[in-house]
Amino acid sequence: MSARSKAASRNSTGPEPLWYKDAIFYELRVRSYYDANGDGVGDFEGLTKRLDYLQSLGVNTLWLLPFYPSPMRDDGYDISDYTEIHPDCGTLRDFKVFLREAHARGLRVVTELVLNHTSDQHEWFQRARRAAPGSVHRDYYMWSDTPDKFRDVRIIFQDFEPSNWSWDPVAKAYYFHRFFSHQPDLNYDNPAVRREIMRIVAFWLGHGVDGLRLDAVPYLYKREGTGCENLPETHAFLRELRSYIDENFPNRMLLAEANQWPEDAVAYLAEGRECQMAFHFPLMPRIFMSVRMEDRYPLTDIWAQTPDIDPSCQWALFLRNHDELTLEMVTDEERDYMYSEYAKDPRMKRNIGIGRRLATLVDNDRRVAELLHSLLFSLPGSPVLYYGDEIGMGDNIYLGDRDAVRTPMQWSPDRNAGFSRADFAQLYLPPLMDPVYGFQSVNVEAQMRNPSSLLHWMRRMLEVRRQHPVFGTGSIEVISTDNPSALAYIRVPTGAEGGTSKPRRTRRAGNGPSPEGTPAAGDAVLCVSNLSRFAQPAQLPLHRWEGMTPIELLGRTPFPPIGELPYFVTLPPYGFYWFGLV
Ligand code: GLC
């Protein structure tokens, strides 16, 4: 068996309905990844050439940002044709080759379903603005004679838009837009619009796409006197969408982009009747807060506020993505704190958030980057890595909008970071060239050669995570300790949680023989982290686990068994341990 088919059989994309619970996502822009035809923009042919790299990194699900025809005024979230490929990214044929090659390597593919709005260049809008008021075609969008309706609706792109209504001189009416004025919102009260969306879904799922990220999903329906978010009508539509998909395209996954408080985000999972996954937006800034405050409270507090979810559902956890580090789901005080700590230069602010990458947010401190990833990989949910963060890429805050974090992937110290053979001036964005984060110092080739690089560390961590499915499927028991800088929790296999009784040993159940004292797939895992820049002690009340031996999972070193007294751990600055309990 070749290495490729071995990996594919280990990590098959076959019919496993809950595959997303063990998913490790890698979010990427096709345009930023690798330019095969030398025109200065990444394309599907280039991405296909980089699939071996992605497979060797240890991720198993690729989430692709929009690659559809678009005027590109919102990085492709302004779609002008839903069932084609932007010519810069290649052709539908290139996409099919990419999908087939990704599946052959055991990599699933999640694409974007931008269902709240289109580009104003979409033929639906061009037709609507000319159609007779009240006609089906006019009503693909939302029109008004005044900009006074829906006054309670918040404005999201505060850097750019003074109102959610804009005047269209052709229609001679105002149209509603939740985001940029060139992105008119679709009218979900029109059944023709709902049918169009089902048709788009069928197109991509019919091509074999494994999942869809539902962009900006809370805003679909609008009702006067409400904030027009999370309305019952929106949830009803999602149930209809889910049933349609389950009936026609089994084992596909819907991932909600609902930037909401935990109880509102959970509603998009609806005990498994709407989306299977939702991003945990409020957790993300609190991870950054906890580390800067050296206090676990922000993180444990938001986790305590997070309702339990159905076992068929899963959180998508992330540290950074293609947008700003959003500060919508925090209090005013928390927002001030985040700005003062992480956006010292006002140019780092974007909308209600901070437009920076992970490495720059943590001042390029490798220890903090590792600690944050260890939390991302061990808290309940499926982790989502953002392209380039695996090598510690930086950002360019002098670029407009959110382009700061969308610069070309840094493959090598060669011309244009090895991303493209085009002339530098032709590149869609300049690669980073500063002395700290520039491609001469931060690139895949150099980190591949260096066994102690961040990239190799990431590969090892993902390997350990894959060996222990409890990270994806288990529950969490937070362990209280007197030291606020210490964060401890146990990931408990399903069926072994709860109560004061001793957990049963699960490691022999269905996991085949494993040498005595070696943690196996079914074992519980104790995670202990130090959020402080100084060494810290932690005493952990682990009575329920008395008699078990913690085995450190990276080195497989046995630690002293857990006894009657609180378990004592000494943690180096920003240190963390994952212990299998055997
Ligand atoms: C989502 C996307 C963001 C985009 C917005 C409007 O929030 O993540 O990048 O600008 O939708 O489409």
XYZ file of C-alpha atoms and ligand atoms in Angstrom:
594
model
C 0.000 0.000 0.000
C 1.431 3.427 -0.905
C 1.809 6.052 1.839
C -1.038 7.967 0.251
C -3.534 5.121 0.173
C -2.526 4.082 3.699
C -3.303 7.557 4.958
C -6.523 7.602 2.985
C -7.692 4.333 4.483
C -6.722 5.501 7.973
C -8.577 8.690 7.393
C -11.215 7.768 4.864
C -13.901 10.142 3.677
C -16.384 7.260 3.604
C -19.917 7.342 4.991
C -19.396 8.206 8.670
C -22.312 10.383 9.770
C -20.462 11.974 12.717
C -17.163 12.581 10.898
C -17.133 16.260 11.887
C -16.727 15.336 15.559
C -13.188 14.144 14.798
C -12.501 16.864 12.267
C -9.429 19.065 12.357
C -10.230 21.981 10.085
C -7.815 24.070 8.062
C -9.283 27.301 6.755
C -7.735 28.706 3.599
C -8.216 31.161 0.763
C -7.572 29.532 -2.601
C -6.269 32.935 -3.801
C -3.653 33.056 -1.030
C -2.429 29.513 -1.148
C -0.440 28.648 -4.257
C -0.441 30.174 -7.720
C 0.125 27.418 -10.304
C -0.438 29.455 -13.475
C 1.762 32.404 -12.524
C -0.858 35.166 -12.748
C -0.255 36.412 -9.206
C -3.387 34.849 -7.669
C -3.669 31.416 -6.031
C -5.818 28.846 -7.837
C -7.297 25.350 -7.558
C -4.489 23.830 -9.565
C -2.046 25.284 -7.044
C -4.084 24.132 -4.066
C -4.191 20.608 -5.495
C -0.386 20.672 -5.617
C -0.294 21.514 -1.922
C -2.622 18.737 -0.735
C 0.287 16.508 0.266
C 1.506 19.268 2.560
C -1.929 19.597 4.158
C -2.206 15.859 4.616
C 1.225 15.709 6.241
C 0.267 18.534 8.604
C -2.413 16.247 10.042
C -5.582 18.197 9.304
C -8.472 16.260 7.788
C -11.010 18.894 6.683
C -10.413 21.895 4.432
C -12.681 24.911 4.705
C -12.387 27.049 1.583
C -13.291 30.737 1.606
C -15.444 31.945 -1.338
C -14.042 31.145 -4.782
C -17.090 32.100 -6.879
C -17.364 34.847 -9.507
C -17.459 38.130 -7.647
C -16.464 41.794 -7.984
C -14.253 41.035 -4.935
C -15.317 44.013 -2.876
C -15.756 41.791 0.201
C -13.143 39.164 -0.595
C -15.636 37.074 -2.557
C -18.472 37.172 0.014
C -20.104 39.389 -2.615
C -21.105 36.635 -5.034
C -22.290 37.362 -8.574
C -22.706 33.719 -9.663
C -23.192 30.902 -7.156
C -22.514 27.925 -9.388
C -19.288 28.907 -11.128
C -15.642 29.388 -10.222
C -13.969 32.803 -10.268
C -11.685 32.768 -13.343
C -8.719 33.782 -11.129
C -9.150 30.522 -9.187
C -9.557 28.285 -12.266
C -12.453 26.335 -13.730
C -15.122 23.965 -12.471
C -12.990 21.183 -13.909
C -10.029 22.314 -11.737
C -12.364 22.307 -8.749
C -13.499 18.748 -9.471
C -9.905 17.557 -9.787
C -9.087 19.254 -6.488
C -12.071 17.643 -4.747
C -11.231 14.197 -6.052
C -7.586 14.538 -5.014
C -8.531 15.867 -1.569
C -10.899 12.936 -0.995
C -8.238 10.497 -2.181
C -6.038 11.772 0.648
C -8.735 11.480 3.300
C -9.373 15.234 3.337
C -12.974 16.439 3.433
C -13.971 19.757 1.914
C -16.294 22.405 3.350
C -17.275 25.378 1.185
C -19.134 28.628 1.763
C -22.870 29.086 1.399
C -23.391 32.850 1.454
C -27.141 32.894 1.844
C -27.928 36.238 3.457
C -26.916 38.482 0.557
C -25.523 38.595 -2.972
C -23.360 41.097 -4.806
C -25.253 43.994 -6.366
C -23.743 42.701 -9.618
C -25.645 39.410 -9.350
C -28.185 39.038 -12.159
C -30.946 38.670 -9.538
C -30.266 42.184 -8.261
C -29.829 43.664 -11.717
C -33.187 42.127 -12.654
C -34.843 43.137 -9.360
C -33.957 46.815 -9.584
C -35.650 46.985 -13.007
C -38.634 44.759 -12.193
C -42.057 46.138 -11.321
C -42.553 46.869 -7.610
C -44.363 43.950 -5.968
C -43.308 41.442 -8.647
C -41.605 38.130 -7.765
C -38.328 39.261 -9.314
C -38.338 42.634 -7.561
C -39.004 40.858 -4.276
C -35.822 38.782 -4.390
C -34.541 41.675 -2.259
C -36.026 44.000 0.371
C -37.161 47.429 -0.793
C -38.572 50.467 0.969
C -39.518 54.049 0.134
C -37.812 55.251 3.298
C -34.680 54.217 5.203
C -36.670 54.107 8.435
C -37.729 50.474 8.665
C -35.994 47.991 10.994
C -34.518 50.745 13.157
C -33.486 48.267 15.869
C -31.038 46.470 13.584
C -27.383 46.948 14.478
C -24.812 47.961 11.866
C -22.042 45.402 11.549
C -19.482 47.097 9.268
C -19.279 50.246 11.343
C -16.019 51.291 9.661
C -17.814 51.638 6.340
C -21.606 51.859 6.550
C -23.714 54.572 8.251
C -27.019 52.736 7.631
C -28.452 49.344 6.666
C -30.414 51.009 3.843
C -29.009 52.383 0.569
C -30.730 54.225 -2.250
C -30.875 52.550 -5.654
C -31.357 55.148 -8.404
C -32.587 52.533 -10.906
C -35.250 51.026 -8.636
C -35.925 54.462 -7.133
C -36.176 52.827 -3.738
C -34.012 51.961 -0.741
C -32.767 48.369 -0.380
C -31.711 46.658 2.828
C -28.175 45.377 3.453
C -26.788 43.953 6.650
C -23.176 44.291 5.496
C -21.667 46.441 2.724
C -24.034 48.538 0.597
C -22.936 46.525 -2.453
C -24.311 43.367 -0.737
C -28.130 43.602 -0.826
C -29.895 41.152 1.516
C -32.047 38.458 -0.052
C -35.735 38.351 0.865
C -36.473 34.982 2.483
C -40.182 35.668 2.558
C -40.096 35.081 -1.188
C -40.432 31.312 -1.870
C -38.530 31.759 -5.153
C -35.461 32.860 -3.145
C -35.683 29.804 -0.910
C -35.885 27.568 -3.982
C -32.798 29.235 -5.476
C -30.850 28.489 -2.289
C -31.869 24.808 -2.365
C -30.724 24.666 -5.985
C -27.290 26.085 -5.062
C -26.995 23.623 -2.178
C -27.859 20.729 -4.487
C -25.272 21.921 -7.006
C -22.314 21.847 -4.611
C -23.357 18.849 -2.545
C -24.062 17.075 -5.835
C -20.425 17.677 -6.757
C -19.384 15.912 -3.558
C -18.683 18.782 -1.161
C -18.802 17.414 2.427
C -20.131 20.412 4.267
C -21.262 24.018 3.999
C -20.416 26.944 6.215
C -23.563 29.037 6.468
C -22.283 32.582 6.294
C -24.000 35.239 8.432
C -26.867 32.860 9.166
C -28.681 34.695 12.030
C -29.935 37.503 9.791
C -31.989 35.771 7.092
C -35.492 36.909 8.065
C -36.425 40.448 9.067
C -39.377 41.486 11.225
C -40.287 45.000 12.342
C -39.758 45.694 16.044
C -36.985 43.123 16.433
C -33.196 43.204 16.043
C -33.764 40.899 13.034
C -31.419 38.256 14.437
C -32.188 34.647 15.390
C -35.857 34.947 14.412
C -38.062 31.829 14.584
C -38.624 32.084 10.809
C -34.854 31.805 10.238
C -34.722 28.663 12.375
C -37.716 27.191 10.540
C -35.948 27.705 7.206
C -32.801 26.026 8.521
C -34.824 22.976 9.578
C -36.260 22.808 6.094
C -32.761 23.078 4.615
C -31.445 20.360 6.925
C -34.277 17.939 6.065
C -33.711 18.553 2.381
C -30.003 17.782 2.757
C -30.531 14.709 4.955
C -32.966 13.267 2.446
C -30.878 13.915 -0.630
C -27.242 14.113 0.490
C -26.552 11.977 3.572
C -23.566 12.583 5.867
C -23.078 16.206 4.898
C -22.499 18.833 7.543
C -23.786 22.363 8.101
C -21.633 24.779 10.085
C -23.300 27.944 11.399
C -21.484 31.255 11.386
C -23.621 32.739 14.137
C -21.640 35.405 15.970
C -23.899 35.231 19.031
C -23.895 34.551 22.757
C -23.705 30.823 23.579
C -27.434 30.294 24.212
C -28.330 31.929 20.874
C -25.591 30.039 19.010
C -26.836 26.732 20.494
C -30.230 27.400 18.935
C -28.633 26.827 15.503
C -27.845 23.269 16.577
C -31.416 22.750 17.804
C -30.741 19.280 19.271
C -29.391 18.173 15.938
C -32.272 19.446 13.806
C -30.587 22.447 12.180
C -26.787 22.668 11.819
C -24.478 19.953 13.128
C -21.841 22.537 14.035
C -21.586 26.164 15.097
C -18.579 28.372 15.773
C -18.061 29.246 19.421
C -17.547 32.990 18.966
C -17.599 34.152 22.618
C -14.935 31.650 23.670
C -12.323 32.978 21.246
C -11.636 36.478 22.686
C -11.826 35.040 26.203
C -8.957 32.670 25.482
C -6.868 35.739 24.597
C -8.129 37.553 27.712
C -7.308 34.662 30.023
C -3.737 34.483 28.783
C -3.131 38.221 29.042
C -4.778 38.422 32.490
C -3.021 35.213 33.561
C -6.364 34.123 34.951
C -8.579 31.251 33.826
C -11.809 33.006 34.830
C -12.841 34.548 31.457
C -12.456 31.158 29.802
C -14.072 28.973 32.465
C -16.868 31.511 32.938
C -17.918 31.468 29.266
C -17.649 27.694 29.244
C -19.935 27.527 32.283
C -22.432 29.722 30.383
C -22.351 27.397 27.383
C -25.352 25.052 27.351
C -24.807 21.342 26.720
C -25.273 20.363 23.119
C -26.761 17.255 21.552
C -24.211 14.414 21.179
C -24.647 14.583 17.407
C -23.525 18.229 17.396
C -20.146 19.865 17.749
C -18.574 23.257 18.411
C -16.108 24.678 15.913
C -13.318 26.277 17.943
C -10.884 28.805 16.512
C -8.230 31.274 17.538
C -7.961 33.304 14.343
C -9.707 33.412 10.992
C -9.977 35.556 7.860
C -11.946 38.267 9.701
C -11.032 40.587 12.533
C -10.783 39.159 16.061
C -14.371 40.109 16.663
C -15.281 41.821 19.913
C -19.039 41.816 19.493
C -19.712 39.024 21.999
C -17.938 40.645 24.962
C -18.946 43.331 27.461
C -17.871 46.974 26.956
C -15.293 46.573 29.698
C -13.879 43.432 28.140
C -13.717 45.156 24.744
C -11.742 48.073 26.215
C -9.375 45.598 27.821
C -8.848 43.693 24.572
C -8.191 46.897 22.610
C -5.752 48.209 25.199
C -3.837 44.928 25.313
C -3.970 43.680 21.743
C -4.480 46.772 19.546
C -1.966 49.270 20.874
C -1.745 50.910 17.435
C -5.188 52.204 16.328
C -4.446 50.867 12.818
C -4.871 47.378 14.264
C -8.590 47.960 14.865
C -11.092 46.731 12.298
C -14.875 47.239 12.631
C -15.649 46.009 16.172
C -12.480 44.012 16.533
C -8.774 43.623 15.886
C -7.321 42.763 12.462
C -4.263 40.752 13.402
C -2.919 37.236 13.180
C -2.130 34.923 16.042
C 1.670 35.311 15.985
C 1.528 39.115 16.138
C -1.169 39.092 18.826
C 1.147 37.113 21.082
C 4.206 39.227 20.172
C 5.734 36.242 18.418
C 6.131 34.380 21.723
C 6.343 30.741 20.681
C 5.384 29.570 24.183
C 2.103 31.501 24.085
C 1.333 30.347 20.532
C 1.824 26.740 21.656
C -0.251 27.213 24.793
C -3.127 28.739 22.807
C -3.037 25.897 20.293
C -2.951 23.339 23.086
C -6.206 24.865 24.363
C -7.658 24.934 20.846
C -6.835 21.257 20.400
C -8.048 20.072 23.805
C -11.237 22.022 24.626
C -14.507 20.357 23.545
C -15.054 20.865 19.842
C -13.333 20.515 16.503
C -10.388 22.901 16.053
C -10.136 25.231 13.062
C -6.625 26.324 12.084
C -6.151 29.401 9.919
C -3.688 28.997 7.054
C -0.223 30.273 7.886
C -0.722 30.109 11.651
C 0.985 26.707 11.645
C 4.247 28.482 10.746
C 3.588 31.651 12.761
C 2.917 34.023 9.849
C 2.421 37.695 10.710
C 0.125 40.377 9.263
C 0.285 43.685 7.430
C -1.858 46.224 9.257
C -1.239 48.830 6.540
C -3.456 46.937 4.101
C -7.129 47.934 3.886
C -10.195 46.221 5.381
C -9.251 42.715 6.607
C -6.508 42.113 4.032
C -3.970 42.417 6.873
C -4.436 38.699 7.549
C -4.923 37.514 3.950
C -1.405 37.813 2.520
C 0.165 34.977 0.456
C 1.128 31.720 2.142
C 4.864 31.712 2.794
C 6.255 28.551 1.254
C 9.956 29.339 0.898
C 12.558 32.122 0.980
C 12.370 32.327 -2.846
C 10.829 35.176 -4.864
C 7.255 36.011 -3.748
C 7.578 33.594 -0.807
C 7.470 30.688 -3.272
C 3.761 31.499 -3.679
C 3.869 32.679 -7.294
C 6.245 33.113 -10.231
C 4.461 36.308 -11.342
C 6.095 39.704 -11.155
C 5.903 41.069 -7.635
C 3.713 43.965 -8.816
C 1.167 41.488 -10.198
C 0.510 39.685 -6.887
C -3.006 40.059 -5.461
C -1.397 41.261 -2.214
C 2.263 41.686 -1.259
C 3.783 38.892 0.839
C 5.206 39.890 4.214
C 8.795 41.075 3.972
C 9.583 42.532 7.381
C 12.570 41.134 9.294
C 10.496 39.293 11.913
C 7.549 37.749 10.033
C 8.722 38.153 6.422
C 9.003 35.113 4.164
C 12.802 35.102 4.413
C 12.518 34.142 8.073
C 9.078 32.483 8.297
C 8.353 29.876 5.653
C 7.320 26.235 5.258
C 10.563 25.067 3.651
C 12.750 26.262 6.519
C 10.375 24.891 9.145
C 10.174 21.502 7.422
C 13.954 21.232 7.741
C 14.019 22.246 11.385
C 12.676 19.529 13.716
C 12.128 22.051 16.507
C 10.017 24.417 14.375
C 6.456 25.453 15.181
C 5.324 23.485 12.138
C 6.778 20.237 13.477
C 5.371 20.953 16.917
C 1.939 21.405 15.302
C 2.245 18.105 13.452
C 3.149 16.263 16.659
C 0.264 17.808 18.587
C -2.235 16.934 15.877
C -0.917 13.386 15.801
C -1.520 13.064 19.549
C -4.956 14.569 19.183
C -5.856 12.079 16.458
C -4.748 9.179 18.682
C -7.276 10.278 21.338
C -10.769 10.690 19.906
C -11.932 11.763 23.383
C -10.755 15.257 22.391
C -13.457 15.326 19.725
C -16.182 13.263 21.329
C -15.690 13.324 25.118
C -17.259 15.591 27.709
C -15.351 18.030 29.926
C -14.965 18.168 33.720
C -13.354 21.407 34.843
C -11.127 20.857 37.911
C -11.020 23.735 40.350
C -7.690 24.747 41.824
C -6.606 27.530 44.191
C -4.184 29.012 41.703
C -6.144 31.256 39.281
C -3.381 31.027 36.656
C -3.783 27.268 36.411
C -6.455 25.804 34.174
C -7.252 22.098 34.503
C -9.906 19.930 32.942
C -10.453 16.293 32.157
C -11.775 15.165 28.801
C -13.909 12.196 29.732
C -14.972 9.482 27.274
C -18.715 9.430 26.703
C -20.350 7.095 29.168
C -17.612 7.502 31.819
C -18.593 10.946 33.055
C -20.354 12.274 36.120
C -20.995 11.467 39.770
C -18.584 10.986 42.599
C -17.948 7.327 41.841
C -14.694 6.221 40.292
C -14.681 6.283 36.506
C -14.467 2.879 34.919
C -11.371 2.114 32.926
C -12.377 2.360 29.341
C -9.126 1.738 27.584
C -9.612 -1.909 26.755
C -13.076 -1.349 25.345
C -12.859 -1.762 21.607
C -9.392 -0.312 21.281
C -7.459 -3.509 20.810
C -4.493 -4.580 22.875
C -2.240 -1.818 24.176
C 0.818 -2.364 26.348
C 0.146 -1.902 30.060
C 0.658 1.721 31.085
C 0.276 3.175 27.587
C -2.681 5.513 27.147
C -5.148 4.196 24.586
C -7.818 5.816 22.492
C -10.576 5.280 25.057
C -8.778 6.804 28.059
C -9.682 10.035 29.784
C -7.202 12.881 29.279
C -6.258 15.404 31.946
C -5.179 18.781 30.556
C -3.347 21.247 32.800
C -2.194 24.654 31.591
C -0.318 27.577 33.061
C -1.712 30.870 31.763
C 1.021 32.881 33.469
C 4.421 34.026 32.242
C 5.950 32.719 35.482
C 6.256 29.143 36.759
C 3.225 28.057 38.805
C 2.217 25.248 41.156
C -1.220 23.645 40.943
C -2.943 21.319 43.399
C -5.702 19.413 41.692
C -8.511 17.680 43.603
C -8.603 14.449 41.586
C -10.085 12.075 44.221
C -12.499 10.611 41.727
C -9.506 9.419 39.699
C -7.562 7.970 42.657
C -5.320 5.031 41.760
C -4.886 6.062 38.147
C -1.554 6.973 36.621
C -1.181 10.120 34.504
C 0.987 9.450 31.444
C 2.240 12.562 29.665
C 1.057 12.105 26.104
C 3.883 13.690 24.105
C 6.734 11.861 25.835
C 4.724 8.909 27.246
C 6.351 9.509 30.630
C 4.440 8.079 33.607
C 3.904 10.552 36.444
C 3.231 9.533 40.078
C -0.165 7.842 40.540
C -3.106 9.884 41.789
C -3.559 9.361 45.534
C -5.875 10.605 48.254
C -4.259 14.034 48.518
C -4.698 16.745 45.878
C -2.498 15.976 42.870
C 0.468 18.331 42.694
C 1.782 19.640 39.359
C 4.534 22.181 38.735
C 4.094 24.128 35.507
C 6.773 26.105 33.635
C 5.868 29.579 32.270
C 3.007 29.170 29.742
C 3.497 25.411 30.131
C 0.878 22.750 29.662
C 0.532 18.984 29.976
C -1.826 16.455 28.491
C -1.968 13.275 30.607
C -3.682 10.080 29.585
C -5.203 8.536 32.732
C -4.566 4.782 32.812
C -19.056 36.788 7.166
C -17.639 36.604 6.636
C -17.023 37.959 6.358
C -17.898 38.723 5.384
C -19.320 38.809 5.919
C -20.266 39.386 4.901
O -19.065 37.354 8.424
O -16.878 35.859 7.538
O -15.716 37.844 5.857
O -17.370 40.007 5.172
O -19.815 37.534 6.254
O -20.442 38.495 3.847
